[in-house]
Amino acid sequence: YKKTVKMVLLIGAASFLGPPVLKKLLENNYDVNCLVRTDSDRSRLLDAARSAGKDFINFKAFSYSYN
């Protein structure tokens, strides 16, 4: 059988609305990629993921130069 993967890119995940949106997506079994600035506080994202029952998050930081 063919399994459908529900994947979302959450832009601005470390913003005010990011963590509750992340929690709801994870509770509904979405695979979520979060786009955050490298200097953003990610602790609220970790808290949201843990409260959704997830115990593993892989952070990958990307730096972009706008020069």
CSV table of C-alpha atoms in Angstrom, one decimal:
chain,number,residue,atom,x,y,z
A,1,TYR,CA,0.0,0.0,0.0
A,2,LYS,CA,1.1,3.6,-0.5
A,3,LYS,CA,1.6,5.7,2.6
A,4,THR,CA,0.9,9.4,2.3
A,5,VAL,CA,3.3,11.7,4.2
A,6,LYS,CA,1.9,15.0,5.4
A,7,MET,CA,4.8,17.5,5.4
A,8,VAL,CA,4.7,21.2,6.2
A,9,LEU,CA,7.2,24.0,6.1
A,10,LEU,CA,6.5,26.3,9.1
A,11,ILE,CA,8.0,29.7,8.3
A,12,GLY,CA,8.7,32.0,11.2
A,13,ALA,CA,8.4,29.1,13.6
A,14,ALA,CA,10.0,31.0,16.5
A,15,SER,CA,7.5,33.8,16.3
A,16,PHE,CA,4.6,34.4,18.7
A,17,LEU,CA,2.3,32.1,16.7
A,18,GLY,CA,4.9,29.5,15.7
A,19,PRO,CA,4.9,27.2,18.8
A,20,PRO,CA,1.1,26.7,19.0
A,21,VAL,CA,0.9,26.1,15.3
A,22,LEU,CA,3.8,23.6,15.6
A,23,LYS,CA,2.1,21.8,18.4
A,24,LYS,CA,-1.2,21.4,16.5
A,25,LEU,CA,0.6,20.2,13.4
A,26,LEU,CA,2.6,17.6,15.4
A,27,GLU,CA,-0.6,16.4,17.2
A,28,ASN,CA,-2.1,15.8,13.8
A,29,ASN,CA,0.9,13.7,12.7
A,30,TYR,CA,2.5,16.1,10.2
A,31,ASP,CA,6.2,16.1,9.5
A,32,VAL,CA,7.2,19.7,10.1
A,33,ASN,CA,10.2,21.6,8.9
A,34,CYS,CA,10.6,24.9,10.8
A,35,LEU,CA,12.4,27.9,9.3
A,36,VAL,CA,13.9,30.1,11.9
A,37,ARG,CA,16.6,32.7,12.1
A,38,THR,CA,19.9,31.4,13.5
A,39,ASP,CA,19.7,33.9,16.4
A,40,SER,CA,16.2,32.9,17.3
A,41,ASP,CA,15.3,31.3,20.7
A,42,ARG,CA,14.2,27.8,19.9
A,43,SER,CA,13.2,26.8,23.5
A,44,ARG,CA,9.5,27.5,22.9
A,45,LEU,CA,9.6,25.2,19.9
A,46,LEU,CA,11.1,22.4,22.0
A,47,ASP,CA,8.4,23.0,24.6
A,48,ALA,CA,5.7,22.8,22.0
A,49,ALA,CA,7.1,19.6,20.5
A,50,ARG,CA,7.3,18.0,23.9
A,51,SER,CA,3.8,19.0,24.8
A,52,ALA,CA,2.6,17.3,21.6
A,53,GLY,CA,4.3,14.1,22.7
A,54,LYS,CA,7.4,14.3,20.5
A,55,ASP,CA,10.7,13.6,22.1
A,56,PHE,CA,13.1,14.2,19.2
A,57,ILE,CA,13.8,17.3,17.2
A,58,ASN,CA,16.6,17.8,14.8
A,59,PHE,CA,17.7,21.4,14.4
A,60,LYS,CA,19.6,22.3,11.3
A,61,ALA,CA,20.6,26.0,11.0
A,62,PHE,CA,21.2,27.7,7.7
A,63,SER,CA,22.9,31.0,7.4
A,64,TYR,CA,22.1,33.3,4.5
A,65,SER,CA,23.9,36.4,3.4
A,66,TYR,CA,21.9,39.3,2.0
A,67,ASN,CA,24.9,41.3,0.8
